[in-house]
Short mmCIF file of N, CA and C in Angstrom, two decimals:
data_model
loop_
_atom_site.label_atom_id
_atom_site.label_comp_id
_atom_site.label_asym_id
_atom_site.label_seq_id
_atom_site.Cartn_x
_atom_site.Cartn_y
_atom_site.Cartn_z
N MET Q 1 7.29 -36.06 44.68
CA MET Q 1 6.34 -35.50 44.13
C MET Q 1 5.59 -34.45 44.36
N ALA Q 2 5.16 -34.03 45.58
CA ALA Q 2 4.51 -33.21 46.42
C ALA Q 2 5.65 -32.06 46.07
N LYS Q 3 6.67 -31.96 46.28
CA LYS Q 3 7.45 -30.69 46.01
C LYS Q 3 7.33 -30.36 44.39
N LEU Q 4 7.56 -31.12 43.52
CA LEU Q 4 6.93 -30.76 42.11
C LEU Q 4 5.78 -30.05 41.88
N VAL Q 5 4.60 -30.42 42.53
CA VAL Q 5 3.33 -29.94 42.18
C VAL Q 5 3.51 -28.33 43.14
N VAL Q 6 3.73 -28.48 44.16
CA VAL Q 6 4.25 -27.16 44.77
C VAL Q 6 4.99 -25.89 43.90
N ALA Q 7 5.90 -26.32 43.24
CA ALA Q 7 6.87 -25.57 42.30
C ALA Q 7 6.44 -25.64 41.08
N GLY Q 8 5.66 -26.35 40.81
CA GLY Q 8 4.60 -26.08 39.50
C GLY Q 8 3.41 -24.95 39.97
N ILE Q 9 2.94 -25.09 40.84
CA ILE Q 9 1.51 -24.31 41.37
C ILE Q 9 2.44 -22.89 41.59
N ALA Q 10 3.23 -22.60 42.21
CA ALA Q 10 4.12 -21.44 42.49
C ALA Q 10 4.84 -20.94 40.77
N CYS Q 11 5.25 -21.61 40.41
CA CYS Q 11 5.51 -20.65 38.84
C CYS Q 11 4.72 -20.65 38.25
N MET Q 12 3.09 -21.16 38.27
CA MET Q 12 2.26 -20.75 37.68
C MET Q 12 1.62 -19.36 38.00
N ALA Q 13 1.46 -19.12 39.41
CA ALA Q 13 1.28 -18.05 40.05
C ALA Q 13 2.10 -17.07 39.61
N VAL Q 14 3.49 -16.85 39.27
CA VAL Q 14 4.37 -16.07 39.08
C VAL Q 14 4.13 -15.57 37.60
N GLY Q 15 3.66 -16.74 36.67
CA GLY Q 15 3.44 -16.50 35.25
C GLY Q 15 2.24 -15.66 35.37
N ILE Q 16 0.95 -16.14 35.95
CA ILE Q 16 -0.12 -15.02 35.87
C ILE Q 16 0.24 -13.84 36.45
N ALA Q 17 0.74 -13.34 37.37
CA ALA Q 17 1.03 -12.34 38.25
C ALA Q 17 1.88 -11.33 37.05
N LEU Q 18 2.94 -11.67 36.36
CA LEU Q 18 3.58 -11.19 35.16
C LEU Q 18 2.55 -10.49 34.06
N GLY Q 19 1.93 -11.98 33.88
CA GLY Q 19 1.09 -11.34 32.69
C GLY Q 19 -0.13 -10.64 32.79
N VAL Q 20 -0.60 -10.35 34.02
CA VAL Q 20 -1.31 -9.23 34.74
C VAL Q 20 -0.58 -8.06 34.60
N LEU Q 21 0.35 -7.93 35.37
CA LEU Q 21 1.45 -6.68 35.43
C LEU Q 21 1.55 -6.16 33.65
N VAL Q 22 1.96 -7.06 32.56
CA VAL Q 22 1.91 -6.67 31.04
C VAL Q 22 0.77 -6.18 30.87
N VAL Q 23 -0.37 -6.86 30.94
CA VAL Q 23 -1.58 -6.57 30.45
C VAL Q 23 -1.66 -4.90 30.90
N GLY Q 24 -1.85 -4.71 32.11
CA GLY Q 24 -2.15 -3.58 33.13
C GLY Q 24 -1.14 -2.23 32.37
N VAL Q 25 0.11 -3.00 32.03
CA VAL Q 25 1.37 -1.49 31.43
C VAL Q 25 0.65 -1.72 30.10
N LEU Q 26 0.12 -2.45 29.28
CA LEU Q 26 -0.09 -2.03 27.79
C LEU Q 26 -1.82 -1.58 27.55
N ASP Q 27 -2.75 -1.81 28.65
CA ASP Q 27 -3.84 -0.91 28.73
C ASP Q 27 -3.59 0.39 28.83
N ASP Q 28 -2.52 0.72 30.14
CA ASP Q 28 -2.08 2.27 30.38
C ASP Q 28 -1.63 2.80 29.22
N ARG Q 29 -1.08 2.62 28.03
CA ARG Q 29 -0.54 2.72 27.27
C ARG Q 29 -1.43 3.01 26.13
N ALA Q 30 -2.40 2.15 26.04
CA ALA Q 30 -3.15 2.53 24.80
C ALA Q 30 -4.36 3.30 25.38
N ALA Q 31 -4.73 3.73 26.37
CA ALA Q 31 -5.70 4.79 27.18
C ALA Q 31 -5.40 6.28 26.32
N PRO Q 32 -6.67 6.23 25.85
CA PRO Q 32 -6.50 8.24 25.29
C PRO Q 32 -6.08 8.73 26.43
N ALA Q 33 -5.58 9.72 25.76
CA ALA Q 33 -4.97 11.28 26.69
C ALA Q 33 -6.33 11.96 27.41
N ILE Q 34 -6.34 12.37 28.30
CA ILE Q 34 -7.33 13.43 28.76
C ILE Q 34 -7.20 14.65 28.45
N VAL Q 35 -7.67 15.21 27.76
CA VAL Q 35 -7.94 16.52 27.15
C VAL Q 35 -9.14 17.54 28.04
N ILE Q 36 -8.62 18.57 28.47
CA ILE Q 36 -9.95 19.69 29.06
C ILE Q 36 -9.54 20.83 27.75
N ASP Q 37 -10.63 20.93 27.40
CA ASP Q 37 -10.61 22.35 26.38
C ASP Q 37 -11.15 23.41 27.23
N ASP Q 38 -10.83 24.05 26.85
CA ASP Q 38 -11.57 25.24 27.57
C ASP Q 38 -12.27 25.91 26.25
N PRO Q 39 -13.45 26.58 26.55
CA PRO Q 39 -14.44 26.78 25.42
C PRO Q 39 -14.26 27.97 24.80
N ARG Q 40 -14.43 27.79 23.71
CA ARG Q 40 -14.29 29.16 22.64
C ARG Q 40 -15.05 30.32 23.13
N PRO Q 41 -14.25 31.37 23.09
CA PRO Q 41 -14.57 32.90 23.48
C PRO Q 41 -15.59 33.50 23.28
N ASP Q 42 -16.14 32.81 22.16
CA ASP Q 42 -17.27 33.40 21.24
C ASP Q 42 -18.47 32.59 21.34
N ALA Q 43 -18.47 31.27 22.01
CA ALA Q 43 -19.54 30.11 21.98
C ALA Q 43 -20.50 30.73 23.56
N THR Q 44 -21.99 30.66 22.82
CA THR Q 44 -22.56 30.20 24.16
C THR Q 44 -23.15 29.15 24.68
N ILE Q 45 -23.49 28.82 25.78
CA ILE Q 45 -24.22 27.96 26.25
C ILE Q 45 -25.54 28.84 26.57
N VAL Q 46 -26.90 27.69 27.02
CA VAL Q 46 -27.89 27.75 27.16
C VAL Q 46 -28.16 27.10 28.46
N VAL Q 47 -29.11 27.52 29.87
CA VAL Q 47 -28.85 27.35 31.17
C VAL Q 47 -30.38 27.89 31.17
N SER Q 48 -30.86 27.06 31.88
CA SER Q 48 -32.31 27.21 33.07
C SER Q 48 -31.91 27.40 34.22
N VAL Q 49 -32.28 28.44 34.89
CA VAL Q 49 -31.80 28.94 36.20
C VAL Q 49 -33.21 29.00 36.91
N GLU Q 50 -33.62 28.28 38.05
CA GLU Q 50 -34.72 28.03 39.00
C GLU Q 50 -34.35 28.14 40.23
N GLY Q 51 -35.36 28.31 40.84
CA GLY Q 51 -35.23 28.51 42.66
C GLY Q 51 -35.32 29.67 43.19
N ALA Q 52 -34.07 29.82 43.81
CA ALA Q 52 -34.67 30.83 44.95
C ALA Q 52 -33.74 31.98 44.32
N VAL Q 53 -34.24 32.56 42.90
CA VAL Q 53 -33.55 33.83 42.02
C VAL Q 53 -34.75 34.44 42.16
N ALA Q 54 -34.55 35.93 41.75
CA ALA Q 54 -35.27 36.89 41.13
C ALA Q 54 -36.18 36.66 39.92
N THR Q 55 -35.49 36.33 39.07
CA THR Q 55 -36.24 36.25 37.81
C THR Q 55 -36.00 34.64 37.27
N PRO Q 56 -36.57 33.53 37.48
CA PRO Q 56 -35.98 32.26 37.23
C PRO Q 56 -36.52 32.25 35.31
N GLY Q 57 -35.98 31.39 34.65
CA GLY Q 57 -36.03 31.25 33.39
C GLY Q 57 -34.74 30.67 32.26
N VAL Q 58 -34.38 30.72 31.23
CA VAL Q 58 -33.49 30.36 30.69
C VAL Q 58 -32.89 31.50 29.90
N TYR Q 59 -31.35 31.46 30.05
CA TYR Q 59 -30.49 32.15 29.86
C TYR Q 59 -29.74 31.67 28.97
N HIS Q 60 -28.61 32.99 28.16
CA HIS Q 60 -28.01 32.62 27.12
C HIS Q 60 -26.74 33.51 27.54
N LEU Q 61 -25.69 32.29 27.91
CA LEU Q 61 -24.80 32.89 28.92
C LEU Q 61 -23.00 32.32 27.71
N LYS Q 62 -22.09 33.26 28.37
CA LYS Q 62 -20.71 32.82 27.31
C LYS Q 62 -20.60 31.60 27.99
N ALA Q 63 -19.91 30.79 27.32
CA ALA Q 63 -19.61 29.31 26.94
C ALA Q 63 -18.66 28.95 28.40
N ASP Q 64 -17.95 29.94 28.79
CA ASP Q 64 -17.15 30.07 29.96
C ASP Q 64 -17.77 30.45 31.32
N ALA Q 65 -19.02 30.33 31.31
CA ALA Q 65 -20.05 31.33 32.68
C ALA Q 65 -19.99 30.23 33.57
N ARG Q 66 -19.82 30.74 34.63
CA ARG Q 66 -19.81 30.06 36.01
C ARG Q 66 -21.12 30.26 36.49
N VAL Q 67 -21.39 29.73 37.83
CA VAL Q 67 -22.70 29.99 38.12
C VAL Q 67 -23.21 31.57 38.97
N GLN Q 68 -22.36 32.16 39.26
CA GLN Q 68 -22.30 33.24 39.73
C GLN Q 68 -22.75 34.01 38.59
N ASP Q 69 -22.14 33.67 37.39
CA ASP Q 69 -22.90 34.53 35.95
C ASP Q 69 -24.20 33.80 35.81
N ALA Q 70 -24.81 32.91 36.12
CA ALA Q 70 -25.87 32.85 35.96
C ALA Q 70 -27.04 33.51 37.01
N LEU Q 71 -26.21 33.40 38.31
CA LEU Q 71 -26.98 33.87 39.39
C LEU Q 71 -27.04 35.74 39.08
N ASN Q 72 -26.58 36.20 38.29
CA ASN Q 72 -26.36 37.60 37.87
C ASN Q 72 -27.48 37.79 36.90
N ALA Q 73 -27.49 36.72 35.91
CA ALA Q 73 -28.18 36.49 34.81
C ALA Q 73 -30.06 36.51 34.78
N ALA Q 74 -30.09 35.93 36.22
CA ALA Q 74 -31.53 35.75 36.76
C ALA Q 74 -31.67 36.80 37.76
N GLY Q 75 -31.18 37.84 38.12
CA GLY Q 75 -31.63 39.01 38.80
C GLY Q 75 -31.01 38.77 40.40
N GLY Q 76 -30.37 37.90 40.42
CA GLY Q 76 -29.70 37.91 41.83
C GLY Q 76 -30.44 37.01 42.86
N PRO Q 77 -29.95 36.35 43.85
CA PRO Q 77 -30.90 35.33 44.50
C PRO Q 77 -31.84 36.43 45.38
N THR Q 78 -33.31 35.42 45.81
CA THR Q 78 -33.61 35.71 46.32
C THR Q 78 -33.38 36.04 47.78
N ALA Q 79 -33.96 36.80 48.83
CA ALA Q 79 -33.66 36.86 50.45
C ALA Q 79 -33.55 35.48 51.08
N HIS Q 80 -34.11 34.05 50.37
CA HIS Q 80 -34.33 32.82 51.14
C HIS Q 80 -33.78 32.07 50.44
N ALA Q 81 -32.85 32.37 49.74
CA ALA Q 81 -31.72 31.62 49.16
C ALA Q 81 -30.75 31.09 49.88
N ASP Q 82 -30.37 29.76 49.60
CA ASP Q 82 -29.40 29.21 50.65
C ASP Q 82 -28.06 28.97 49.61
N LEU Q 83 -27.60 30.14 49.72
CA LEU Q 83 -26.30 30.30 49.21
C LEU Q 83 -24.92 29.05 49.45
N ALA Q 84 -25.05 28.82 50.80
CA ALA Q 84 -24.05 27.54 51.14
C ALA Q 84 -24.27 26.56 50.73
N ARG Q 85 -25.24 26.22 50.18
CA ARG Q 85 -25.32 24.84 49.31
C ARG Q 85 -25.07 25.15 47.77
N VAL Q 86 -24.51 26.31 47.17
CA VAL Q 86 -23.98 26.53 46.07
C VAL Q 86 -22.83 26.97 45.56
N ASN Q 87 -22.11 26.28 44.65
CA ASN Q 87 -20.64 27.11 44.59
C ASN Q 87 -20.72 27.93 43.27
N PRO Q 88 -20.68 29.13 43.71
CA PRO Q 88 -20.80 30.11 42.84
C PRO Q 88 -19.67 30.12 41.49
N ALA Q 89 -18.48 29.34 42.06
CA ALA Q 89 -17.27 29.23 40.80
C ALA Q 89 -17.73 28.24 40.14
N ALA Q 90 -18.63 27.42 40.19
CA ALA Q 90 -18.74 25.92 39.84
C ALA Q 90 -19.12 26.67 38.04
N ARG Q 91 -18.11 25.79 36.96
CA ARG Q 91 -18.82 26.04 35.49
C ARG Q 91 -19.74 25.20 35.27
N LEU Q 92 -20.29 26.30 34.49
CA LEU Q 92 -22.16 25.51 33.67
C LEU Q 92 -21.76 24.80 32.13
N ARG Q 93 -22.53 23.82 32.21
CA ARG Q 93 -22.38 23.34 30.63
C ARG Q 93 -23.71 23.56 29.85
N ASP Q 94 -23.44 23.38 28.72
CA ASP Q 94 -24.91 23.81 28.03
C ASP Q 94 -25.81 22.80 28.16
N GLN Q 95 -27.31 23.51 28.04
CA GLN Q 95 -28.67 22.58 28.77
C GLN Q 95 -28.54 22.26 30.05
N GLU Q 96 -27.52 23.09 31.30
CA GLU Q 96 -28.11 22.56 32.10
C GLU Q 96 -28.84 23.18 33.25
N ARG Q 97 -29.38 22.64 33.99
CA ARG Q 97 -30.39 23.04 34.84
C ARG Q 97 -29.79 23.52 36.37
N LEU Q 98 -29.82 24.50 36.51
CA LEU Q 98 -29.31 25.31 37.48
C LEU Q 98 -30.41 25.16 38.68
N PHE Q 99 -30.56 24.95 39.75
CA PHE Q 99 -31.70 25.25 40.86
C PHE Q 99 -30.84 25.95 41.92
N ILE Q 100 -31.65 26.75 42.65
CA ILE Q 100 -30.70 27.50 43.89
C ILE Q 100 -31.96 27.28 44.86
N PRO Q 101 -31.44 26.26 45.80
CA PRO Q 101 -32.30 25.96 46.95
C PRO Q 101 -32.72 27.13 47.85
N THR Q 102 -33.80 26.72 48.75
CA THR Q 102 -34.07 27.81 49.89
C THR Q 102 -33.71 27.67 51.28
N LEU Q 103 -33.48 28.45 52.32
CA LEU Q 103 -33.07 28.30 53.71
C LEU Q 103 -34.55 27.48 53.66
N PRO Q 104 -34.28 26.48 54.95
CA PRO Q 104 -35.00 26.02 55.93
C PRO Q 104 -36.29 26.52 56.38
N PHE Q 105 -37.04 26.48 56.06
CA PHE Q 105 -38.86 27.50 56.69
C PHE Q 105 -38.49 27.61 58.29
N THR Q 106 -38.16 28.36 58.68
CA THR Q 106 -38.39 28.86 60.11
C THR Q 106 -39.93 29.03 60.88
N GLY Q 107 -40.89 29.15 60.19
CA GLY Q 107 -42.28 29.76 60.68
C GLY Q 107 -42.16 30.65 60.63
N GLU Q 108 -41.34 32.03 60.68
CA GLU Q 108 -41.62 33.29 60.66
C GLU Q 108 -41.56 33.93 59.04
N PRO Q 109 -42.55 34.86 59.16
CA PRO Q 109 -42.29 35.53 57.70
C PRO Q 109 -40.87 36.44 57.30
N ALA Q 110 -40.77 36.57 56.36
CA ALA Q 110 -39.54 37.16 55.99
C ALA Q 110 -39.50 38.79 56.79
N SER Q 111 -40.41 39.36 57.23
CA SER Q 111 -40.79 40.36 58.01
C SER Q 111 -40.30 40.00 59.01
N GLY Q 112 -40.65 39.06 59.78
CA GLY Q 112 -40.36 38.95 61.28
C GLY Q 112 -41.13 39.22 61.84
N GLY Q 113 -42.37 40.06 61.92
CA GLY Q 113 -43.41 40.61 62.71
C GLY Q 113 -44.54 39.92 62.70
N ALA Q 114 -45.14 39.20 61.60
CA ALA Q 114 -46.25 38.66 61.88
C ALA Q 114 -46.61 37.70 62.59
N THR Q 115 -47.45 37.39 63.47
CA THR Q 115 -47.92 36.35 64.24
C THR Q 115 -48.83 35.41 63.83
N ALA Q 116 -48.80 34.35 64.40
CA ALA Q 116 -49.68 33.01 63.71
C ALA Q 116 -51.18 33.65 63.56
N ALA Q 117 -51.80 34.55 64.48
CA ALA Q 117 -53.13 35.19 64.32
C ALA Q 117 -53.33 36.06 63.21
N ALA Q 118 -52.25 36.96 62.98
CA ALA Q 118 -51.96 37.87 61.98
C ALA Q 118 -52.13 36.71 60.49
N SER Q 119 -51.07 35.85 60.40
CA SER Q 119 -51.12 35.13 59.43
C SER Q 119 -52.57 34.43 58.94
N ALA Q 120 -53.14 33.76 59.94
CA ALA Q 120 -54.12 33.13 59.79
C ALA Q 120 -55.63 33.90 59.05
N THR Q 121 -55.28 35.48 59.56
CA THR Q 121 -56.21 36.08 58.86
C THR Q 121 -56.08 36.90 57.02
N ALA Q 122 -54.65 36.84 56.97
CA ALA Q 122 -53.95 37.16 55.70
C ALA Q 122 -54.01 35.44 54.85
N GLY Q 123 -55.02 34.65 55.25
CA GLY Q 123 -54.34 33.39 54.27
C GLY Q 123 -53.75 32.20 54.86
N GLY Q 124 -53.52 32.60 55.78
CA GLY Q 124 -52.70 31.47 56.57
C GLY Q 124 -53.24 30.59 57.31
N SER Q 125 -52.98 29.84 58.43
CA SER Q 125 -53.74 29.21 59.28
C SER Q 125 -52.37 29.07 60.87
N PRO Q 126 -53.22 29.25 61.48
CA PRO Q 126 -52.30 29.00 63.38
C PRO Q 126 -51.12 28.44 63.27
N ALA Q 127 -50.90 27.58 62.38
CA ALA Q 127 -49.91 26.08 62.33
C ALA Q 127 -48.57 27.16 61.28
N GLY Q 128 -49.16 28.01 60.94
CA GLY Q 128 -47.80 28.64 60.29
C GLY Q 128 -48.50 27.88 58.55
N ILE Q 129 -48.74 27.33 58.41
CA ILE Q 129 -49.31 26.90 56.73
C ILE Q 129 -50.22 27.84 55.89
N ILE Q 130 -49.96 28.02 54.79
CA ILE Q 130 -50.18 29.16 54.19
C ILE Q 130 -50.92 28.78 52.46
N ASN Q 131 -52.31 28.81 52.81
CA ASN Q 131 -53.65 28.65 51.85
C ASN Q 131 -53.15 29.39 50.53
N ILE Q 132 -52.50 29.15 49.83
CA ILE Q 132 -52.45 29.44 48.38
C ILE Q 132 -53.68 29.95 47.69
N ASN Q 133 -54.44 29.47 48.06
CA ASN Q 133 -56.22 30.11 47.41
C ASN Q 133 -56.73 31.47 47.78
N THR Q 134 -56.08 31.71 49.33
CA THR Q 134 -56.77 33.01 49.81
C THR Q 134 -55.56 34.14 50.12
N ALA Q 135 -54.24 33.45 50.29
CA ALA Q 135 -53.08 34.81 50.66
C ALA Q 135 -53.21 35.53 49.77
N ALA Q 136 -52.62 36.67 50.46
CA ALA Q 136 -52.23 37.96 49.57
C ALA Q 136 -50.77 37.48 49.31
N VAL Q 137 -50.82 38.74 48.31
CA VAL Q 137 -49.16 38.54 47.65
C VAL Q 137 -48.19 39.10 48.90
N GLU Q 138 -48.36 39.47 49.96
CA GLU Q 138 -47.79 39.69 51.28
C GLU Q 138 -47.21 38.70 51.91
N LEU Q 139 -48.36 37.85 51.73
CA LEU Q 139 -48.04 37.09 52.68
C LEU Q 139 -47.47 35.60 51.82
N LEU Q 140 -47.54 35.30 50.61
CA LEU Q 140 -46.92 34.67 49.53
C LEU Q 140 -45.41 34.45 49.38
N ASP Q 141 -45.29 36.04 49.38
CA ASP Q 141 -43.77 36.69 49.07
C ASP Q 141 -42.64 36.01 50.66
N THR Q 142 -43.63 35.66 51.76
CA THR Q 142 -42.62 35.10 52.72
C THR Q 142 -42.53 33.87 52.63
N LEU Q 143 -42.80 33.06 52.03
CA LEU Q 143 -42.34 31.54 51.58
C LEU Q 143 -40.99 31.38 50.83
N PRO Q 144 -39.95 30.64 51.28
CA PRO Q 144 -38.74 30.32 50.83
C PRO Q 144 -38.75 30.36 49.00
N GLY Q 145 -37.99 30.88 48.27
CA GLY Q 145 -38.00 30.98 47.45
C GLY Q 145 -39.16 31.64 46.15
N ILE Q 146 -39.92 32.21 46.84
CA ILE Q 146 -40.99 33.04 46.48
C ILE Q 146 -40.88 34.44 46.73
N GLY Q 147 -40.77 34.82 45.88
CA GLY Q 147 -40.35 36.87 45.72
C GLY Q 147 -41.99 37.41 45.48
N PRO Q 148 -41.75 38.76 45.28
CA PRO Q 148 -42.82 39.39 45.08
C PRO Q 148 -43.46 39.16 43.51
N ALA Q 149 -42.69 39.26 42.43
CA ALA Q 149 -42.94 38.98 41.34
C ALA Q 149 -43.84 37.46 41.20
N ILE Q 150 -42.97 36.31 41.75
CA ILE Q 150 -43.76 35.17 41.78
C ILE Q 150 -44.96 35.25 42.56
N ALA Q 151 -44.92 35.30 43.72
CA ALA Q 151 -46.08 36.23 44.48
C ALA Q 151 -47.29 36.60 43.72
N ALA Q 152 -46.80 37.45 42.94
CA ALA Q 152 -48.02 38.06 42.37
C ALA Q 152 -48.58 37.03 41.47
N ARG Q 153 -47.82 36.34 40.38
CA ARG Q 153 -48.05 35.76 39.43
C ARG Q 153 -49.38 34.39 39.89
N ILE Q 154 -48.95 34.03 41.25
CA ILE Q 154 -49.76 32.98 42.10
C ILE Q 154 -50.92 33.88 41.77
N VAL Q 155 -51.21 35.02 42.53
CA VAL Q 155 -52.43 35.61 42.76
C VAL Q 155 -53.14 35.55 41.31
N ALA Q 156 -52.47 36.21 40.39
CA ALA Q 156 -52.77 36.27 39.05
C ALA Q 156 -53.32 34.91 38.52
N TYR Q 157 -52.53 34.02 38.66
CA TYR Q 157 -53.14 32.57 38.08
C TYR Q 157 -54.08 31.98 38.53
N ARG Q 158 -54.16 32.34 40.33
CA ARG Q 158 -55.87 31.81 40.44
C ARG Q 158 -57.18 32.74 39.97
N GLU Q 159 -56.44 34.10 39.99
CA GLU Q 159 -57.70 35.10 39.30
C GLU Q 159 -57.81 34.54 38.44
N ALA Q 160 -57.34 34.11 37.58
CA ALA Q 160 -57.44 33.81 35.97
C ALA Q 160 -58.22 32.45 35.77
N ASN Q 161 -58.04 31.49 36.91
CA ASN Q 161 -58.13 29.77 36.86
C ASN Q 161 -59.00 29.21 37.74
N GLY Q 162 -59.57 30.50 38.57
CA GLY Q 162 -59.86 30.04 40.01
C GLY Q 162 -58.92 29.14 41.00
N PRO Q 163 -59.82 28.49 42.12
CA PRO Q 163 -58.60 28.67 43.00
C PRO Q 163 -57.86 27.06 42.48
N PHE Q 164 -56.74 26.94 42.93
CA PHE Q 164 -56.05 25.66 42.97
C PHE Q 164 -56.82 24.43 43.92
N ARG Q 165 -56.45 23.27 42.80
CA ARG Q 165 -57.29 22.24 43.01
C ARG Q 165 -56.49 21.13 44.37
N SER Q 166 -55.31 21.46 44.02
CA SER Q 166 -53.84 20.76 44.56
C SER Q 166 -52.61 21.48 44.42
N VAL Q 167 -52.54 21.21 45.66
CA VAL Q 167 -50.58 22.18 46.26
C VAL Q 167 -49.79 21.85 44.32
N ASP Q 168 -49.95 20.83 43.91
CA ASP Q 168 -49.37 20.27 42.46
C ASP Q 168 -49.64 21.30 41.39
N GLU Q 169 -50.63 21.65 41.37
CA GLU Q 169 -51.20 23.08 40.64
C GLU Q 169 -50.35 23.89 40.71
N LEU Q 170 -49.65 24.37 41.60
CA LEU Q 170 -48.97 25.74 41.79
C LEU Q 170 -48.23 25.60 40.95
N ALA Q 171 -47.34 24.52 40.34
CA ALA Q 171 -46.11 24.29 39.35
C ALA Q 171 -46.75 24.93 37.94
N GLU Q 172 -47.90 24.99 37.59
CA GLU Q 172 -48.26 25.66 36.09
C GLU Q 172 -48.26 27.29 36.44
N VAL Q 173 -47.63 27.59 37.30
CA VAL Q 173 -47.35 29.46 37.37
C VAL Q 173 -46.27 29.14 37.10
N GLU Q 174 -46.12 30.47 36.26
CA GLU Q 174 -44.53 30.65 35.54
C GLU Q 174 -43.56 30.85 36.68
N GLY Q 175 -42.54 30.41 36.43
CA GLY Q 175 -41.46 30.70 37.26
C GLY Q 175 -41.33 29.39 38.68
N ILE Q 176 -42.24 28.71 38.93
CA ILE Q 176 -42.11 28.00 39.81
C ILE Q 176 -42.21 26.22 39.21
N SER Q 177 -41.06 25.70 39.82
CA SER Q 177 -41.04 24.19 39.34
C SER Q 177 -41.48 23.30 40.11
N LEU Q 178 -41.51 21.86 39.79
CA LEU Q 178 -42.02 21.02 40.95
C LEU Q 178 -40.82 20.66 41.92
N ALA Q 179 -39.92 20.98 41.50
CA ALA Q 179 -38.87 20.79 42.59
C ALA Q 179 -39.24 21.84 43.77
N MET Q 180 -39.46 23.12 43.41
CA MET Q 180 -39.90 23.96 44.38
C MET Q 180 -41.48 23.99 45.02
N VAL Q 181 -42.45 23.57 44.33
CA VAL Q 181 -43.46 22.85 45.05
C VAL Q 181 -43.41 21.75 45.86
N ASP Q 182 -42.37 20.49 45.86
CA ASP Q 182 -41.76 20.05 46.76
C ASP Q 182 -41.11 20.41 47.70
N GLU Q 183 -40.51 21.34 47.56
CA GLU Q 183 -39.65 22.37 49.21
C GLU Q 183 -40.57 23.14 49.82
N LEU Q 184 -41.98 23.10 48.71
CA LEU Q 184 -42.97 24.26 49.46
C LEU Q 184 -43.74 23.46 50.40
N ARG Q 185 -44.03 22.58 49.58
CA ARG Q 185 -45.24 21.37 50.07
C ARG Q 185 -45.84 21.32 51.44
N SER Q 186 -44.83 21.19 52.67
CA SER Q 186 -45.25 21.26 53.95
C SER Q 186 -45.46 22.52 54.85
N LEU Q 187 -45.45 24.13 53.96
CA LEU Q 187 -45.79 24.77 54.50
C LEU Q 187 -47.11 25.71 53.70
N ILE Q 188 -47.68 24.76 52.58
CA ILE Q 188 -48.87 25.51 51.95
C ILE Q 188 -49.67 24.46 51.52
N THR Q 189 -50.85 25.03 51.77
CA THR Q 189 -52.21 24.20 51.46
C THR Q 189 -53.13 24.73 50.48
N VAL Q 190 -54.16 24.25 50.22
CA VAL Q 190 -55.50 24.73 49.46
C VAL Q 190 -56.36 24.57 50.02
#
């Protein structure tokens, strides 16, 4: 009797395995083919380029555009751009947001010549933290991802609206995103 039960269980296991195999084969045949279409040559996409680029903004590019094309459209990367974290050959999609990260801040301005004392008198602090309410354009330009154009916009914003009430308010300046503010948070103060 026990031999009969074991034989019955073995037959059921073989039947189940065959059933799973047949269903798997049928499922593969029913799956639609994967087709990757190249974009039409006359089509365009719209991409937002932010971060460490000369002119952040929204750009209309050819449908087959790559990250390098978006970088070129945005005036190229800034001196603080961390291009090792970006694949310039990656294909872009319509409505994509491309963020170019900045290099880690080393505490030294881009010119490499300012000391902590000079930084403090120009609007920074001895610890290397820059006060965005008092810093000159030249000092703001030393921040990762902030070039001369955005630095000038920061100064113009605070002249038009008064001092920044918080670091987060910096995102209201054209060309500065919340992600950029988060990257700069440990380097700036109000």
